[in-house]
CSV table of C-alpha atoms in Angstrom, one decimal:
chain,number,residue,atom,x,y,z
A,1,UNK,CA,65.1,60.2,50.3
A,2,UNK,CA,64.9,63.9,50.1
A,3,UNK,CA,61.9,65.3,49.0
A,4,UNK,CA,62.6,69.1,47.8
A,5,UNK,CA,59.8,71.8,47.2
A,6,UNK,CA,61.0,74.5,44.9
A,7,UNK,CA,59.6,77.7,44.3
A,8,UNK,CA,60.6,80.0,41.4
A,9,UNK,CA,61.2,76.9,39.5
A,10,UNK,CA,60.9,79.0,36.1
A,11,UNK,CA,62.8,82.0,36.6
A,12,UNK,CA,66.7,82.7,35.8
A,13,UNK,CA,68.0,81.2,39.4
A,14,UNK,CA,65.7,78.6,39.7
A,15,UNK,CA,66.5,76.9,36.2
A,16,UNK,CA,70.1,77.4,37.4
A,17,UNK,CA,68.9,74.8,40.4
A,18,UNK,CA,66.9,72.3,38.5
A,19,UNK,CA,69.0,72.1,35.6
A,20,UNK,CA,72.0,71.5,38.5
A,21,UNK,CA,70.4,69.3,40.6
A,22,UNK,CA,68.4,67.0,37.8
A,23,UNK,CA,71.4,66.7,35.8
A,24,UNK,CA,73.1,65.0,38.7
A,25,UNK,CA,70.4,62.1,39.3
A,26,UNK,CA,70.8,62.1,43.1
A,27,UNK,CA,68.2,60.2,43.8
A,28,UNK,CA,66.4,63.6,45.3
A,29,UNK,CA,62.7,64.1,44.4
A,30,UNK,CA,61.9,67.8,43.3
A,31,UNK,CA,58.3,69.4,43.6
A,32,UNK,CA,58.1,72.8,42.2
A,33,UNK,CA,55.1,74.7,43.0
A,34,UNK,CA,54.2,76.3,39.7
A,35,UNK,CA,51.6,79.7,38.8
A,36,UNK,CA,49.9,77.6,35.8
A,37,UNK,CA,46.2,76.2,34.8
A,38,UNK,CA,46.9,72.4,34.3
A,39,UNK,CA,49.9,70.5,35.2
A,40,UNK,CA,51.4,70.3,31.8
A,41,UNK,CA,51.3,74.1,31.2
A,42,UNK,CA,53.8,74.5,34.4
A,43,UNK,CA,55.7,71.4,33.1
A,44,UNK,CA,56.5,73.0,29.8
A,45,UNK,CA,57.2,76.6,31.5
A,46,UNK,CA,60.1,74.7,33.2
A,47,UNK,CA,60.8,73.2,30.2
A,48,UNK,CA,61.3,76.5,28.6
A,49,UNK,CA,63.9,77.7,31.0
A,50,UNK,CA,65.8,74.4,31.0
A,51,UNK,CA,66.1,75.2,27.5
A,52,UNK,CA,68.1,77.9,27.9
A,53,UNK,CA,70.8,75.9,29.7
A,54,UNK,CA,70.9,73.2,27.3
A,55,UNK,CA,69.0,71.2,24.2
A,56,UNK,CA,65.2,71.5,23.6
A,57,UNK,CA,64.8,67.7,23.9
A,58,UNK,CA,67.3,67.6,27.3
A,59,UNK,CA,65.0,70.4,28.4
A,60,UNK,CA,61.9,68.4,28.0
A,61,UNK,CA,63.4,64.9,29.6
A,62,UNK,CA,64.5,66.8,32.2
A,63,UNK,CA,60.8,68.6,33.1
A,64,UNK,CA,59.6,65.1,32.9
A,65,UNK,CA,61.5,64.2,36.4
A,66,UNK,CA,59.8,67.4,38.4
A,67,UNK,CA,56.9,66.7,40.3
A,68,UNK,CA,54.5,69.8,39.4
A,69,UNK,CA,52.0,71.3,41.7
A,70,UNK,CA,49.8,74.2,40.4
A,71,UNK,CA,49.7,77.1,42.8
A,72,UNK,CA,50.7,80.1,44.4
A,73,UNK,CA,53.4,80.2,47.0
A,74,UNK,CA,51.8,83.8,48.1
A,75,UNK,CA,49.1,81.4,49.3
A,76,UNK,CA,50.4,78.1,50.4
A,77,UNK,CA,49.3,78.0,53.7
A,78,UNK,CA,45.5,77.5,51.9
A,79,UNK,CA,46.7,74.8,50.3
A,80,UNK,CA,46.3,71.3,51.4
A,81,UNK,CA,47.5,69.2,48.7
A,82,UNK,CA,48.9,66.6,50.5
A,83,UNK,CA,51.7,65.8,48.6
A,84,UNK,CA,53.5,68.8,50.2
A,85,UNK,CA,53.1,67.7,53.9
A,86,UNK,CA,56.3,64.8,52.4
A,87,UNK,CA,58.7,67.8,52.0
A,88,UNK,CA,61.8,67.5,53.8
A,89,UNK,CA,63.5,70.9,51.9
A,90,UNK,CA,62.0,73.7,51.0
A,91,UNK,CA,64.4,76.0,48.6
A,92,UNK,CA,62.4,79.3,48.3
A,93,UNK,CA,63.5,81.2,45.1
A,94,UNK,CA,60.6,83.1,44.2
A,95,UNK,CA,60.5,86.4,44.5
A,96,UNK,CA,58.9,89.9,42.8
A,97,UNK,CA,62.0,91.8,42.0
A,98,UNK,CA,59.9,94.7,40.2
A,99,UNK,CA,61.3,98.3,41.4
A,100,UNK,CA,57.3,99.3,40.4
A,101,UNK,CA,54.5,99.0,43.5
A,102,UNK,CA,56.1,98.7,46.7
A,103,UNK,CA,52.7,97.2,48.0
A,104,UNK,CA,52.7,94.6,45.5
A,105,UNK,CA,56.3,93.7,46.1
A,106,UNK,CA,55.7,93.6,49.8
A,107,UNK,CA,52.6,91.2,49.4
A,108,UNK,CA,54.7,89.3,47.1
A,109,UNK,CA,58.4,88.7,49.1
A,110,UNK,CA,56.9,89.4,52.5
A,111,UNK,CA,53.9,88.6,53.0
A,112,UNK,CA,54.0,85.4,50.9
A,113,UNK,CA,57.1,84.1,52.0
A,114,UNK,CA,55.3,84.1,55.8
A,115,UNK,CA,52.6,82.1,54.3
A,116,UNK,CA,55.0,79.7,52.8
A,117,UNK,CA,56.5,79.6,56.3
A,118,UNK,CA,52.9,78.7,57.6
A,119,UNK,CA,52.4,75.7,55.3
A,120,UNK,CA,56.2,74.7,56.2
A,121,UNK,CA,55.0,74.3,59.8
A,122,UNK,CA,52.3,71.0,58.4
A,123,UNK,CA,55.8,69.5,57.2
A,124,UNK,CA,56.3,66.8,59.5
A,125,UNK,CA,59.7,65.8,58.0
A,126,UNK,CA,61.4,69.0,57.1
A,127,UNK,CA,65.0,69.3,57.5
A,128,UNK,CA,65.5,72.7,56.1
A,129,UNK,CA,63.7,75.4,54.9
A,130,UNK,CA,66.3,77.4,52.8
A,131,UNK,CA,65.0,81.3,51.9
A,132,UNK,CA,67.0,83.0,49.2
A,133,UNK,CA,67.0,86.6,50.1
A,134,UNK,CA,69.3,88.8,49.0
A,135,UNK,CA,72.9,90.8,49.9
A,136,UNK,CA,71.5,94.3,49.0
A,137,UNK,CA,69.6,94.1,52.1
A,138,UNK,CA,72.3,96.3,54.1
A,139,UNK,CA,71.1,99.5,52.0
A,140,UNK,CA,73.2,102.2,50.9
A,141,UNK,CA,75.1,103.0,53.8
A,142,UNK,CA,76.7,99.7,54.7
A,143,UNK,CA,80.4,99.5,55.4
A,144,UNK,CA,82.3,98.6,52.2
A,145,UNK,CA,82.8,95.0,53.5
A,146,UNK,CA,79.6,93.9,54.5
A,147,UNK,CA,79.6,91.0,57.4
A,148,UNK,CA,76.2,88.8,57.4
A,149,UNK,CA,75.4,89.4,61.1
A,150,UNK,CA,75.0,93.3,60.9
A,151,UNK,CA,71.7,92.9,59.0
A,152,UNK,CA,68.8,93.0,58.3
A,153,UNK,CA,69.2,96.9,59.8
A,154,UNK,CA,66.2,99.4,61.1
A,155,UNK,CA,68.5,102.0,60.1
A,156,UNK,CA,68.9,101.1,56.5
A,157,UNK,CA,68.8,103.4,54.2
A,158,UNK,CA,66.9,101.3,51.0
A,159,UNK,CA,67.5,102.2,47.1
A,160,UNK,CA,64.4,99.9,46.0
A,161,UNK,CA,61.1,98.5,47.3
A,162,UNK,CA,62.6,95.0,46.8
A,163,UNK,CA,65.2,95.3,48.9
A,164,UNK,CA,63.1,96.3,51.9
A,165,UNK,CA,60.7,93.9,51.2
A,166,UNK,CA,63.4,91.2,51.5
A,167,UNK,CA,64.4,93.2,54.8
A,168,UNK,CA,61.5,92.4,56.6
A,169,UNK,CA,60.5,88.9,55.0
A,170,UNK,CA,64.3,87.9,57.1
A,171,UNK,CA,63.2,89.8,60.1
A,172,UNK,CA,60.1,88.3,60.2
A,173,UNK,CA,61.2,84.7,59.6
A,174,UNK,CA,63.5,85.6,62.3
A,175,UNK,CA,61.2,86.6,64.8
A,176,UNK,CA,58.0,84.1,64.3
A,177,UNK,CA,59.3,81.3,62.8
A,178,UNK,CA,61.8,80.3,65.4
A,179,UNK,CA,60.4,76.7,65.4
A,180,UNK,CA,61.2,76.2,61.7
A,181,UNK,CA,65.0,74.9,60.5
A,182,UNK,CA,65.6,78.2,58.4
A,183,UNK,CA,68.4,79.3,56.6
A,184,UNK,CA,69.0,82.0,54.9
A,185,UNK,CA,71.3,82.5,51.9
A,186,UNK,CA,72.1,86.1,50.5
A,187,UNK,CA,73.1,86.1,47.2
A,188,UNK,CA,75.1,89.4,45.6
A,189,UNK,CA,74.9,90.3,41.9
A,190,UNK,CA,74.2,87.2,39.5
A,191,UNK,CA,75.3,87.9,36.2
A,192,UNK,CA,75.8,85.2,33.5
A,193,UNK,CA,76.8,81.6,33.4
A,194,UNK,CA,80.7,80.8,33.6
A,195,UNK,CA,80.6,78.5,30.5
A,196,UNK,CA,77.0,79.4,28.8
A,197,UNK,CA,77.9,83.0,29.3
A,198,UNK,CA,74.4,85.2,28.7
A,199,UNK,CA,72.7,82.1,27.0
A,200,UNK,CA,70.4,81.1,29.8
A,201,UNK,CA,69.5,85.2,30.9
A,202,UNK,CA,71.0,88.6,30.4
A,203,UNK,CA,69.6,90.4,33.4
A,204,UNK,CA,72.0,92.5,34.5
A,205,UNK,CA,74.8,91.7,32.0
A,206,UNK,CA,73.7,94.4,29.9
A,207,UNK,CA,74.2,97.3,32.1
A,208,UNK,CA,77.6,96.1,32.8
A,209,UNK,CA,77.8,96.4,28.6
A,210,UNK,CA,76.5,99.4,28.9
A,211,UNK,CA,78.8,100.9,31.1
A,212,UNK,CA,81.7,99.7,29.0
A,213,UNK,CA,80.1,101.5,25.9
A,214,UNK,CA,79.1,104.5,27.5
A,215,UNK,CA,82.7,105.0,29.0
A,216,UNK,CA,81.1,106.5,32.4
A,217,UNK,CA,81.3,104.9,35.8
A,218,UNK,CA,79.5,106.6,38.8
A,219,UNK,CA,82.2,105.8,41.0
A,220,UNK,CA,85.7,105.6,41.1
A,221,UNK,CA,88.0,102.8,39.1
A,222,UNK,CA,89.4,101.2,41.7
A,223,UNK,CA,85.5,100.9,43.6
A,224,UNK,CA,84.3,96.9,43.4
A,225,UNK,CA,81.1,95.1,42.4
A,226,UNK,CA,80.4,91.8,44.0
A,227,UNK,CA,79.2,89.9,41.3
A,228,UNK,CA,78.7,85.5,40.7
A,229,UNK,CA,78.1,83.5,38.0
A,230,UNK,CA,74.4,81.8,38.1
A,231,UNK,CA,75.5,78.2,37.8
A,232,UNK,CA,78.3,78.5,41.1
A,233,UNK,CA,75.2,79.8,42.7
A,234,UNK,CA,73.1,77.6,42.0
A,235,UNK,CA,75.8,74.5,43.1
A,236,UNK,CA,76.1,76.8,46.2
A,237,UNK,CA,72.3,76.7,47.2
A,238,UNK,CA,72.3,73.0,46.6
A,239,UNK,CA,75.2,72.6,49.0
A,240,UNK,CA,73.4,74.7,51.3
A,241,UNK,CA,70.3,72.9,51.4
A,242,UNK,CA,71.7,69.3,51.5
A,243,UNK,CA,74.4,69.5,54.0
A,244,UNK,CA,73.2,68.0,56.8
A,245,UNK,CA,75.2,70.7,59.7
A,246,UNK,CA,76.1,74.0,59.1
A,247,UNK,CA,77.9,76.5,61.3
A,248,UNK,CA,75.3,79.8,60.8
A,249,UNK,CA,71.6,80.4,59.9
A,250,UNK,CA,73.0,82.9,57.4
A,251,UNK,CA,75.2,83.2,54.0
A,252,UNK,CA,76.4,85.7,51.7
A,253,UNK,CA,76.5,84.1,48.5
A,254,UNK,CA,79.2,86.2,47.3
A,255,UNK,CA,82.3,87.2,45.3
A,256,UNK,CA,83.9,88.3,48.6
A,257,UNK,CA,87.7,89.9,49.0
A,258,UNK,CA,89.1,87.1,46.3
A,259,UNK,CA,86.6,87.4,43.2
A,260,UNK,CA,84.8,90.4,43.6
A,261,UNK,CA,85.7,93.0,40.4
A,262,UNK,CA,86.9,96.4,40.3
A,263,UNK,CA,86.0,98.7,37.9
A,264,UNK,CA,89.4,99.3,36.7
A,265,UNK,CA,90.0,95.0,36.3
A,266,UNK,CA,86.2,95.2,34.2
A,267,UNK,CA,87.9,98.0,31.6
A,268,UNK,CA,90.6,95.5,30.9
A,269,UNK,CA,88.6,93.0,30.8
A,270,UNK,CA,86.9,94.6,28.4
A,271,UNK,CA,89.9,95.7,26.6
A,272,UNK,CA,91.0,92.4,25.9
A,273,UNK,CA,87.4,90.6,25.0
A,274,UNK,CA,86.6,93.2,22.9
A,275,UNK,CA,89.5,94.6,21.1
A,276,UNK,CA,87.5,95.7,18.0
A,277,UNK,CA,85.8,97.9,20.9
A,278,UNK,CA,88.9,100.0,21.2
A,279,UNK,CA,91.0,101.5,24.7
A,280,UNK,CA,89.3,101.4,27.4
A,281,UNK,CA,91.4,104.1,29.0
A,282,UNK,CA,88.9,107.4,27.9
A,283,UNK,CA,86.1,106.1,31.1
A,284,UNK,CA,84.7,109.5,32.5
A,285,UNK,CA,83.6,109.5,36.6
A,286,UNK,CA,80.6,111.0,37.0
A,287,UNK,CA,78.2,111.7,39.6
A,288,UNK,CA,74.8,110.4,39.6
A,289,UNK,CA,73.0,113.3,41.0
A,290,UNK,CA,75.1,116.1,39.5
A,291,UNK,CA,75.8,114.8,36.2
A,292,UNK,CA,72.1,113.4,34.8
A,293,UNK,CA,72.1,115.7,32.0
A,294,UNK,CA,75.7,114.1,31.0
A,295,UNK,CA,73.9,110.4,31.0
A,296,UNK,CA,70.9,111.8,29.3
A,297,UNK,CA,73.3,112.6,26.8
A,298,UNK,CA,75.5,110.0,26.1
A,299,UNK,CA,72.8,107.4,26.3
A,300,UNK,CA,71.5,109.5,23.6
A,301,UNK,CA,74.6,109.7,21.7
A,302,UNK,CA,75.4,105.9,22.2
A,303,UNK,CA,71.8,104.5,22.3
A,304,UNK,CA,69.4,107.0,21.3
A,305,UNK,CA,66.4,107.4,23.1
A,306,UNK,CA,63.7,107.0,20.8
A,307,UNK,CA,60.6,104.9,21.7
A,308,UNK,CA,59.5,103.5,25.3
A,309,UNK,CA,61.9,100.9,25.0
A,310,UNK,CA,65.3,103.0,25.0
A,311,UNK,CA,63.5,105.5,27.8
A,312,UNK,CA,62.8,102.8,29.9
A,313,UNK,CA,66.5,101.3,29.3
A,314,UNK,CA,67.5,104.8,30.6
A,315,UNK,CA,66.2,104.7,33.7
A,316,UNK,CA,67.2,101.4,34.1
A,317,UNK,CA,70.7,102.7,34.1
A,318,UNK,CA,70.3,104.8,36.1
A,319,UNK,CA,68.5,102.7,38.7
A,320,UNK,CA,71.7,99.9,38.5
A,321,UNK,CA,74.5,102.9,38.7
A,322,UNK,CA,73.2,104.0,41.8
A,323,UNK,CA,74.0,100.2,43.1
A,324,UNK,CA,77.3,100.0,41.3
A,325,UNK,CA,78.4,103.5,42.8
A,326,UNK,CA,77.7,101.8,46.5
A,327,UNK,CA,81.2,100.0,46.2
A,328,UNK,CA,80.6,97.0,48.3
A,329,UNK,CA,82.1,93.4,48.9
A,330,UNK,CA,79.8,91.0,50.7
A,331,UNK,CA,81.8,88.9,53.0
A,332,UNK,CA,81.9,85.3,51.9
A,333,UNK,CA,84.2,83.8,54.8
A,334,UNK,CA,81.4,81.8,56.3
A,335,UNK,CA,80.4,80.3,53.4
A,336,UNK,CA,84.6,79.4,52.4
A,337,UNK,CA,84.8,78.1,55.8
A,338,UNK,CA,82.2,75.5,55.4
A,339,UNK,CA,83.5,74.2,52.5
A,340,UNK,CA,82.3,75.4,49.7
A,341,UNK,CA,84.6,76.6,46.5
A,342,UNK,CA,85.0,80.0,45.8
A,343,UNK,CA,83.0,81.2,42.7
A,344,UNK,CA,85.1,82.9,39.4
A,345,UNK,CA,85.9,86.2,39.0
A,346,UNK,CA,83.0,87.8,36.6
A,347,UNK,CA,86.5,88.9,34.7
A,348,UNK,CA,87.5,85.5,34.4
A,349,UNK,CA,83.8,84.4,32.2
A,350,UNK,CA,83.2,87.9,30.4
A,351,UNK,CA,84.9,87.0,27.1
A,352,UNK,CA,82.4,84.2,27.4
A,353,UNK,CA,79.3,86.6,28.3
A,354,UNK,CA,80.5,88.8,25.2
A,355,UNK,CA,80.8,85.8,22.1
A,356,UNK,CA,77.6,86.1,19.8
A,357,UNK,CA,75.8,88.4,22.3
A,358,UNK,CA,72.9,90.6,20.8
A,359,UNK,CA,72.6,94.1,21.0
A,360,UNK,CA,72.5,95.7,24.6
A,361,UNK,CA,68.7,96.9,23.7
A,362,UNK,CA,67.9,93.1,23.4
A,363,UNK,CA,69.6,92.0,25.9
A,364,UNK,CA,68.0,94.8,28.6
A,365,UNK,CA,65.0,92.7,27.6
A,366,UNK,CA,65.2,90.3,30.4
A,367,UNK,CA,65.0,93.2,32.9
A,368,UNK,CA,62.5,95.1,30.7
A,369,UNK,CA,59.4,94.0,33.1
A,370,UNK,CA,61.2,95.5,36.4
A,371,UNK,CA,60.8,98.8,35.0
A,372,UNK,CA,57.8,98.9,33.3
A,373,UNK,CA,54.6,100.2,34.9
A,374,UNK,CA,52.3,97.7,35.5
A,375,UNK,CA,48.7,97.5,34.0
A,376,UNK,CA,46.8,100.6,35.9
A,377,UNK,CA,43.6,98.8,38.0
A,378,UNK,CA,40.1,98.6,36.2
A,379,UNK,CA,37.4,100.4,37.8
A,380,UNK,CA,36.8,103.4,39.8
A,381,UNK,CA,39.1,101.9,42.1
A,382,UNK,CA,41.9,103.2,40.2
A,383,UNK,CA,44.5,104.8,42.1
A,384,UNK,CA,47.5,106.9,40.5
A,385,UNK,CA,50.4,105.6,38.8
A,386,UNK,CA,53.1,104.1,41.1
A,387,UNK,CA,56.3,106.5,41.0
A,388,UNK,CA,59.8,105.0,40.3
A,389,UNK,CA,62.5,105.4,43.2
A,390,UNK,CA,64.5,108.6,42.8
A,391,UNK,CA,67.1,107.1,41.5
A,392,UNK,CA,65.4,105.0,38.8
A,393,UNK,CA,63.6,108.0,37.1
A,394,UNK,CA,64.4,108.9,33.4
């Protein structure tokens, strides 16, 4: 029986898995490692993000089939609770995606996914250790079709702290952790749920709203975005984890060549979810460097920019344009050619992103915390405010 140690069990991804895989009643036992004070507390934290993929009292039954094991995957290789040396997977979700303290996010997605590793080795019967990393690792100046193999780069040129914390965890795993069955799954741009639409999270959807009401694209129409629904990724992480052989060590979870969505497809998409929205045929290309007076304005105009909220939002927008303006595909060949079904075009779930969806304010809510300063150090300690990336400023 397989015995399956998740991390990030109560973030956007990782109710995605559990809600997937619990649903299913495979027989599978799932142990999610959990930041909490008592086992209940973490129980009902994963009972709060199951609720956002279906019915409070699902929710609950559901939490009640997880194994829960307070503590901090930053730190598992202190911890000797025995009822981890049983694992046979190990799906690591967790992650700090803040674009605030590049310090902090390295402790968090390199350094602690190496001590995760280090507990992994005390797992007598583990078949596969599956790390969730990311496809933005390639940096800014990757080809537009981006094959697996060509990163993790040296020469990279990274947007965000995250994505070069991800860098290294891969190289690292790489280089020490030969002895361990790792693989490592990439996924591109997760944006809503193909039949829940934004229901179970926002993040990200937003912007792509925000676009659409702004009328301005840093790019040009015809440029791609390589963006998946959360529940096709999370069937394609379970598939990943479970089959018994696989071809490579490494998959793009990706729209690839045959889903990914050009910016021109998006504005008819649009167009035809949101008729009362009017023509989308006024967009304006602009450049992100150039033109930041123009998006000062028009967020302004369309938004306003009163309170913290609304400035932060700003930046925000800015920080996701300067992804969106990189114009790249992530190759998902590997991952067709094992098997797996291609995901849906995010023009093919939109309409269902865009019925009974709050304001774009509200929604930016679940990505508020990634661009928020954290809580300055007590003490004389102190050190100065952390700085946003260049392209993340207000």
């Amino acid at each position: 029986m397989a015995r399956i140690l998740l991390t990030g069990a109560t973030g956007f991804l990782g109710g995605a898995v559990l809600h997937q895989a619990l649903s299913r009643r495979d027989g599978a036992e799932w142990v999610c490692l959990v930041r909490c004070t008592s086992v209940e507390q973490g129980r009902q934290r994963i009972a709060a993000r199951l609720s956002r993929f279906t019915d409070p009292f699902t929710a609950q039954r559901l939490a009640r089939l997880v194994e829960v094991v307070p503590g901090d995957f930053t730190r598992a290789d202190l911890d000797a609770d025995p009822r981890l040396d049983s694992i046979t997977h190990v799906l690591h979700l967790a992650a700090d995606t803040s674009w605030w303290g590049e310090e902090r996010v390295s402790r968090t997605n390199h350094d602690g996914t190496l001590a995760l590793a280090r507990r992994a080795r005390a797992m007598p019967r583990l078949a596969r250790f599956l790390h969730v990393s990311t496809a933005m690792i390639c940096g800014a100046e990757a080809p537009s079709l981006v094959e697996e193999a060509a990163f993790p780069s040296p020469q990279a040129r990274h947007l965000v702290a995250y994505t070069v914390s991800k860098a290294a965890a891969e190289t690292s795993l790489a280089g020490s952790f030969a002895d361990l069955p790792i693989v490592v799954a990439r996924p591109s741009i997760v944006v809503g749920h193909s039949t829940l639409g934004a229901a179970p999270s926002s993040s990200i959807l937003w912007v792509i709203r925000a676009a659409d009401r702004l009328r301005l694209v840093p790019c040009a129409p015809e440029s791609a975005v390589d963006i998946i629904p959360v529940d096709w990724t999370a069937d394609t992480l379970l598939g990943l984890l479970r089959k018994p052989q696989l071809a490579h060590t490494l998959y793009h979870v990706s729209a690839g060549e045959g889903a990914r969505a050009r910016w021109d497809d998006l504005m008819r998409a649009f167009a035809a979810a949101d008729p009362a929205g009017g023509p989308r045929d006024d967009f304006t290309r602009f450049d992100l460097v150039a033109d930041r007076a123009l998006l000062r304005r028009r967020f302004a105009e369309t938004f306003g920019l009163d309170g913290a909220l609304k400035q932060a939002m700003l930046r925000a927008v800015r920080a996701y344009y300067a992804f969106c303006s990189l114009d790249l595909t992530f190759s998902n060949a590997r991952l067709l050619a094992e098997g797996f079904a291609p995901p849906p075009s995010f023009t093919d779930y939109l309409k269902v992103c865009l019925e009974n969806a709050p304001e774009i304010a509200e929604q930016f809510a679940d990505d508020l915390e990634m661009f928020v300063a954290p809580e300055p150090a007590q003490g004389p300690a102190q050190g100065p405010a952390p700085v946003l990336p260049r392209t993340a400023r207000a």
